[in-house]
């Protein structure tokens, strides 16, 4: 979240979910695979780079939002390179973090090379806020095989988090944040933590067929398990000077399986340079939510937590019930499955060399959402929403006014499964969308000055907003309120300057609105943002 804020994106909450062009666009893609499972927090130990793409991208990235997406690339074995990187740091509050990164050639047999890489993290200790756990233990081993124009990589990852979920701040009657406990204010009991364990395995294969054609395929499996007994203030009585906590057992599992293949190449016909890309993506995701709110039935003998506002001793005296102390209600939760198939084709043609480029394509998308609304029965999945299909066309025109200045226009559509259920615990219908965008891109002085400006308008159907906690649906879970269609419009821009070798200054700006069709602003959206940062790369000297 911190890193992406400098690229003009806004964190949706603590964790990987971000907002682009005013509204949430979901979690980043990892090595081009959508991370659409429910992730509360992630770690960047195994991330090599981020790429921010604004605007419609569903041509080559199924499940992408019209607002944009973030591509994060993992640290893979580096053939022919030997390196060991150790990093240790301690914050002023006492939290210590140790990272390691080891890459070594394993064996060479003729033209075949085997390389392994192991990346890991260990983090423990007190953070800047009282009782704010953020412990992490993770390891990411990988093995690569390179032979001529073939690369096969096998990656595995496993990381465990113990962290403070949700927000613990409270608002004063004037709307300001209460800081009665001082600058390290934290309204959190000592044992208020979630334990998230994430594991994944990925097999990827890249085959270069020629100097201009290649095939990329990968199979990916991902799992998240979330467990914890948590509490957070949800009611404040300023007349009595007390605050009341909601106590909850967090218990959820998410699984995702993804298979994809992409074929891309460049060629020339009748003197016109062309490029083609086509492929498919199969994405299957299952989630189980068994979150239990403490009541007289689900937590016998528990009478609730109401304490004086800002009383650190009373907060620290709270001992949350053990995870095993909760008694599941008759309906302990919901299980939902989403199955998404996409097949796509994209074609570009340089109609006038160095002057005019046309691009067009389409995606065939199939979405099916099924659910089991009572986990106690363990019934087979039943279709809540009938399978739906759509053909998603897109096209764009790019004109080069000069070598340094280009203008473009694009129109695209999207078709994604919705996330969550309504007040009756019914899975929400898929989201359809359409976007138009016009923009200008420039690059001067051999790239030392570059500017990008875009104006856009987007329309989305079947939109929802999250019901304010502690409101729960018929299954005792958080739910979404349908608000119909929404319209987003605005502009964003970025500028990058490189006045000296190694020095770069980047600024971004956004201004726009996200409204329903009655003109009312949508909750949890952003109407303007800007960022400015600089970096300097010192010259590397190999010894």
PDB file of N, CA and C in Angstrom, residues 70-125:
ATOM      1  N   UNK A  70      -2.629  -3.635 -10.971  1.00  0.00           N
ATOM      2  CA  UNK A  70      -1.219  -3.650 -10.590  1.00  0.00           C
ATOM      3  C   UNK A  70      -0.665  -5.040 -10.866  1.00  0.00           C
ATOM      4  N   UNK A  71       0.442  -5.099 -11.592  1.00  0.00           N
ATOM      5  CA  UNK A  71       1.123  -6.357 -11.847  1.00  0.00           C
ATOM      6  C   UNK A  71       2.343  -6.432 -10.932  1.00  0.00           C
ATOM      7  N   UNK A  72       2.402  -7.440 -10.084  1.00  0.00           N
ATOM      8  CA  UNK A  72       3.589  -7.640  -9.268  1.00  0.00           C
ATOM      9  C   UNK A  72       4.295  -8.911  -9.732  1.00  0.00           C
ATOM     10  N   UNK A  73       5.611  -8.820  -9.876  1.00  0.00           N
ATOM     11  CA  UNK A  73       6.426  -9.907 -10.387  1.00  0.00           C
ATOM     12  C   UNK A  73       7.256 -10.492  -9.256  1.00  0.00           C
ATOM     13  N   UNK A  74       7.254 -11.813  -9.134  1.00  0.00           N
ATOM     14  CA  UNK A  74       7.971 -12.466  -8.054  1.00  0.00           C
ATOM     15  C   UNK A  74       9.454 -12.623  -8.379  1.00  0.00           C
ATOM     16  N   UNK A  75      10.229 -12.912  -7.357  1.00  0.00           N
ATOM     17  CA  UNK A  75      11.661 -13.131  -7.513  1.00  0.00           C
ATOM     18  C   UNK A  75      11.908 -14.567  -7.970  1.00  0.00           C
ATOM     19  N   UNK A  76      12.343 -14.699  -9.204  1.00  0.00           N
ATOM     20  CA  UNK A  76      12.590 -16.011  -9.809  1.00  0.00           C
ATOM     21  C   UNK A  76      14.088 -16.281  -9.881  1.00  0.00           C
ATOM     22  N   UNK A  77      14.499 -17.536 -10.048  1.00  0.00           N
ATOM     23  CA  UNK A  77      15.926 -17.849 -10.178  1.00  0.00           C
ATOM     24  C   UNK A  77      16.551 -17.100 -11.351  1.00  0.00           C
ATOM     25  N   UNK A  78      17.775 -16.619 -11.148  1.00  0.00           N
ATOM     26  CA  UNK A  78      18.522 -15.871 -12.152  1.00  0.00           C
ATOM     27  C   UNK A  78      19.636 -16.765 -12.672  1.00  0.00           C
ATOM     28  N   UNK A  79      19.477 -17.243 -13.902  1.00  0.00           N
ATOM     29  CA  UNK A  79      20.440 -18.180 -14.472  1.00  0.00           C
ATOM     30  C   UNK A  79      21.817 -17.535 -14.585  1.00  0.00           C
ATOM     31  N   UNK A  80      22.857 -18.296 -14.211  1.00  0.00           N
ATOM     32  CA  UNK A  80      24.231 -17.844 -14.356  1.00  0.00           C
ATOM     33  C   UNK A  80      24.668 -16.808 -13.347  1.00  0.00           C
ATOM     34  N   UNK A  81      23.904 -16.603 -12.295  1.00  0.00           N
ATOM     35  CA  UNK A  81      24.257 -15.570 -11.322  1.00  0.00           C
ATOM     36  C   UNK A  81      24.332 -16.162  -9.926  1.00  0.00           C
ATOM     37  N   UNK A  82      25.357 -15.755  -9.180  1.00  0.00           N
ATOM     38  CA  UNK A  82      25.517 -16.193  -7.803  1.00  0.00           C
ATOM     39  C   UNK A  82      25.418 -14.981  -6.886  1.00  0.00           C
ATOM     40  N   UNK A  83      24.462 -15.006  -5.950  1.00  0.00           N
ATOM     41  CA  UNK A  83      24.309 -13.869  -5.044  1.00  0.00           C
ATOM     42  C   UNK A  83      23.723 -14.314  -3.711  1.00  0.00           C
ATOM     43  N   UNK A  84      24.117 -13.631  -2.661  1.00  0.00           N
ATOM     44  CA  UNK A  84      23.551 -13.820  -1.327  1.00  0.00           C
ATOM     45  C   UNK A  84      23.334 -12.446  -0.720  1.00  0.00           C
ATOM     46  N   UNK A  85      22.078 -12.147  -0.395  1.00  0.00           N
ATOM     47  CA  UNK A  85      21.726 -10.841   0.166  1.00  0.00           C
ATOM     48  C   UNK A  85      21.086 -11.067   1.532  1.00  0.00           C
ATOM     49  N   UNK A  86      21.658 -10.443   2.553  1.00  0.00           N
ATOM     50  CA  UNK A  86      21.124 -10.502   3.909  1.00  0.00           C
ATOM     51  C   UNK A  86      20.767  -9.088   4.349  1.00  0.00           C
ATOM     52  N   UNK A  87      19.601  -8.934   4.961  1.00  0.00           N
ATOM     53  CA  UNK A  87      19.149  -7.609   5.377  1.00  0.00           C
ATOM     54  C   UNK A  87      18.531  -7.712   6.764  1.00  0.00           C
ATOM     55  N   UNK A  88      18.968  -6.848   7.668  1.00  0.00           N
ATOM     56  CA  UNK A  88      18.444  -6.841   9.031  1.00  0.00           C
ATOM     57  C   UNK A  88      18.190  -5.398   9.451  1.00  0.00           C
ATOM     58  N   UNK A  89      17.002  -5.141  10.021  1.00  0.00           N
ATOM     59  CA  UNK A  89      16.696  -3.802  10.487  1.00  0.00           C
ATOM     60  C   UNK A  89      15.866  -3.859  11.767  1.00  0.00           C
ATOM     61  N   UNK A  90      16.019  -2.831  12.603  1.00  0.00           N
ATOM     62  CA  UNK A  90      15.278  -2.718  13.863  1.00  0.00           C
ATOM     63  C   UNK A  90      14.652  -1.339  13.916  1.00  0.00           C
ATOM     64  N   UNK A  91      13.352  -1.280  14.163  1.00  0.00           N
ATOM     65  CA  UNK A  91      12.669  -0.004  14.301  1.00  0.00           C
ATOM     66  C   UNK A  91      12.869   0.547  15.707  1.00  0.00           C
ATOM     67  N   UNK A  92      12.629   1.839  15.873  1.00  0.00           N
ATOM     68  CA  UNK A  92      12.826   2.470  17.173  1.00  0.00           C
ATOM     69  C   UNK A  92      11.907   1.900  18.244  1.00  0.00           C
ATOM     70  N   UNK A  93      10.781   1.282  17.823  1.00  0.00           N
ATOM     71  CA  UNK A  93       9.846   0.729  18.800  1.00  0.00           C
ATOM     72  C   UNK A  93      10.241  -0.679  19.226  1.00  0.00           C
ATOM     73  N   UNK A  94      11.173  -1.300  18.501  1.00  0.00           N
ATOM     74  CA  UNK A  94      11.643  -2.634  18.891  1.00  0.00           C
ATOM     75  C   UNK A  94      11.355  -3.728  17.887  1.00  0.00           C
ATOM     76  N   UNK A  95      10.572  -3.443  16.838  1.00  0.00           N
ATOM     77  CA  UNK A  95      10.266  -4.484  15.863  1.00  0.00           C
ATOM     78  C   UNK A  95      11.498  -4.761  14.997  1.00  0.00           C
ATOM     79  N   UNK A  96      11.850  -6.037  14.861  1.00  0.00           N
ATOM     80  CA  UNK A  96      13.030  -6.449  14.102  1.00  0.00           C
ATOM     81  C   UNK A  96      12.596  -7.273  12.898  1.00  0.00           C
ATOM     82  N   UNK A  97      13.268  -7.052  11.756  1.00  0.00           N
ATOM     83  CA  UNK A  97      12.971  -7.758  10.512  1.00  0.00           C
ATOM     84  C   UNK A  97      14.254  -8.279   9.897  1.00  0.00           C
ATOM     85  N   UNK A  98      14.248  -9.557   9.538  1.00  0.00           N
ATOM     86  CA  UNK A  98      15.398 -10.179   8.880  1.00  0.00           C
ATOM     87  C   UNK A  98      14.937 -10.761   7.545  1.00  0.00           C
ATOM     88  N   UNK A  99      15.614 -10.372   6.460  1.00  0.00           N
ATOM     89  CA  UNK A  99      15.325 -10.894   5.124  1.00  0.00           C
ATOM     90  C   UNK A  99      16.573 -11.539   4.543  1.00  0.00           C
ATOM     91  N   UNK A 100      16.375 -12.578   3.748  1.00  0.00           N
ATOM     92  CA  UNK A 100      17.502 -13.167   3.036  1.00  0.00           C
ATOM     93  C   UNK A 100      17.078 -13.523   1.617  1.00  0.00           C
ATOM     94  N   UNK A 101      18.048 -13.536   0.713  1.00  0.00           N
ATOM     95  CA  UNK A 101      17.821 -13.820  -0.701  1.00  0.00           C
ATOM     96  C   UNK A 101      19.071 -14.502  -1.244  1.00  0.00           C
ATOM     97  N   UNK A 102      18.950 -15.791  -1.535  1.00  0.00           N
ATOM     98  CA  UNK A 102      20.088 -16.578  -2.016  1.00  0.00           C
ATOM     99  C   UNK A 102      19.764 -17.126  -3.393  1.00  0.00           C
ATOM    100  N   UNK A 103      20.615 -16.830  -4.371  1.00  0.00           N
ATOM    101  CA  UNK A 103      20.468 -17.332  -5.739  1.00  0.00           C
ATOM    102  C   UNK A 103      21.781 -17.985  -6.167  1.00  0.00           C
ATOM    103  N   UNK A 104      21.715 -19.267  -6.578  1.00  0.00           N
ATOM    104  CA  UNK A 104      22.935 -19.987  -6.930  1.00  0.00           C
ATOM    105  C   UNK A 104      22.682 -20.935  -8.101  1.00  0.00           C
ATOM    106  N   UNK A 105      23.644 -21.015  -9.046  1.00  0.00           N
ATOM    107  CA  UNK A 105      23.578 -22.071 -10.063  1.00  0.00           C
ATOM    108  C   UNK A 105      23.699 -23.432  -9.390  1.00  0.00           C
ATOM    109  N   UNK A 106      22.873 -24.359  -9.855  1.00  0.00           N
ATOM    110  CA  UNK A 106      22.851 -25.683  -9.236  1.00  0.00           C
ATOM    111  C   UNK A 106      23.642 -26.689 -10.049  1.00  0.00           C
ATOM    112  N   UNK A 107      23.466 -26.689 -11.367  1.00  0.00           N
ATOM    113  CA  UNK A 107      24.183 -27.621 -12.237  1.00  0.00           C
ATOM    114  C   UNK A 107      24.091 -27.135 -13.668  1.00  0.00           C
ATOM    115  N   UNK A 108      25.082 -27.505 -14.475  1.00  0.00           N
ATOM    116  CA  UNK A 108      25.089 -27.205 -15.902  1.00  0.00           C
ATOM    117  C   UNK A 108      25.412 -28.465 -16.669  1.00  0.00           C
ATOM    118  N   UNK A 109      24.513 -28.860 -17.576  1.00  0.00           N
ATOM    119  CA  UNK A 109      24.691 -30.054 -18.398  1.00  0.00           C
ATOM    120  C   UNK A 109      24.551 -29.634 -19.853  1.00  0.00           C
ATOM    121  N   UNK A 110      25.678 -29.353 -20.504  1.00  0.00           N
ATOM    122  CA  UNK A 110      25.614 -28.855 -21.874  1.00  0.00           C
ATOM    123  C   UNK A 110      24.949 -27.495 -21.916  1.00  0.00           C
ATOM    124  N   UNK A 111      23.883 -27.391 -22.703  1.00  0.00           N
ATOM    125  CA  UNK A 111      23.137 -26.128 -22.783  1.00  0.00           C
ATOM    126  C   UNK A 111      22.091 -25.998 -21.686  1.00  0.00           C
ATOM    127  N   UNK A 112      21.927 -27.026 -20.873  1.00  0.00           N
ATOM    128  CA  UNK A 112      20.915 -27.007 -19.817  1.00  0.00           C
ATOM    129  C   UNK A 112      21.503 -26.437 -18.527  1.00  0.00           C
ATOM    130  N   UNK A 113      20.771 -25.513 -17.914  1.00  0.00           N
ATOM    131  CA  UNK A 113      21.202 -24.903 -16.664  1.00  0.00           C
ATOM    132  C   UNK A 113      20.104 -25.038 -15.616  1.00  0.00           C
ATOM    133  N   UNK A 114      20.505 -25.427 -14.412  1.00  0.00           N
ATOM    134  CA  UNK A 114      19.596 -25.514 -13.283  1.00  0.00           C
ATOM    135  C   UNK A 114      20.024 -24.470 -12.255  1.00  0.00           C
ATOM    136  N   UNK A 115      19.050 -23.661 -11.798  1.00  0.00           N
ATOM    137  CA  UNK A 115      19.337 -22.597 -10.839  1.00  0.00           C
ATOM    138  C   UNK A 115      18.283 -22.619  -9.740  1.00  0.00           C
ATOM    139  N   UNK A 116      18.725 -22.390  -8.491  1.00  0.00           N
ATOM    140  CA  UNK A 116      17.742 -22.306  -7.409  1.00  0.00           C
ATOM    141  C   UNK A 116      17.843 -20.941  -6.739  1.00  0.00           C
ATOM    142  N   UNK A 117      16.743 -20.549  -6.119  1.00  0.00           N
ATOM    143  CA  UNK A 117      16.689 -19.291  -5.376  1.00  0.00           C
ATOM    144  C   UNK A 117      15.798 -19.478  -4.165  1.00  0.00           C
ATOM    145  N   UNK A 118      16.227 -18.965  -3.018  1.00  0.00           N
ATOM    146  CA  UNK A 118      15.437 -19.046  -1.786  1.00  0.00           C
ATOM    147  C   UNK A 118      15.366 -17.648  -1.175  1.00  0.00           C
ATOM    148  N   UNK A 119      14.147 -17.187  -0.940  1.00  0.00           N
ATOM    149  CA  UNK A 119      13.903 -15.878  -0.338  1.00  0.00           C
ATOM    150  C   UNK A 119      13.096 -16.091   0.935  1.00  0.00           C
ATOM    151  N   UNK A 120      13.370 -15.311   1.977  1.00  0.00           N
ATOM    152  CA  UNK A 120      12.632 -15.508   3.223  1.00  0.00           C
ATOM    153  C   UNK A 120      12.591 -14.273   4.093  1.00  0.00           C
ATOM    154  N   UNK A 121      11.721 -14.327   5.115  1.00  0.00           N
ATOM    155  CA  UNK A 121      11.557 -13.225   6.063  1.00  0.00           C
ATOM    156  C   UNK A 121      11.234 -13.773   7.445  1.00  0.00           C
ATOM    157  N   UNK A 122      11.760 -13.074   8.468  1.00  0.00           N
ATOM    158  CA  UNK A 122      11.338 -13.300   9.854  1.00  0.00           C
ATOM    159  C   UNK A 122      11.196 -11.940  10.504  1.00  0.00           C
ATOM    160  N   UNK A 123      10.009 -11.676  11.074  1.00  0.00           N
ATOM    161  CA  UNK A 123       9.740 -10.380  11.702  1.00  0.00           C
ATOM    162  C   UNK A 123       9.010 -10.588  13.010  1.00  0.00           C
ATOM    163  N   UNK A 124       9.433  -9.822  14.058  1.00  0.00           N
ATOM    164  CA  UNK A 124       8.825  -9.956  15.377  1.00  0.00           C
ATOM    165  C   UNK A 124       9.080  -8.663  16.148  1.00  0.00           C
ATOM    166  N   UNK A 125       8.254  -8.426  17.170  1.00  0.00           N
ATOM    167  CA  UNK A 125       8.485  -7.283  18.040  1.00  0.00           C
ATOM    168  C   UNK A 125       7.393  -6.242  17.980  1.00  0.00           C
TER     169      UNK A 125
END
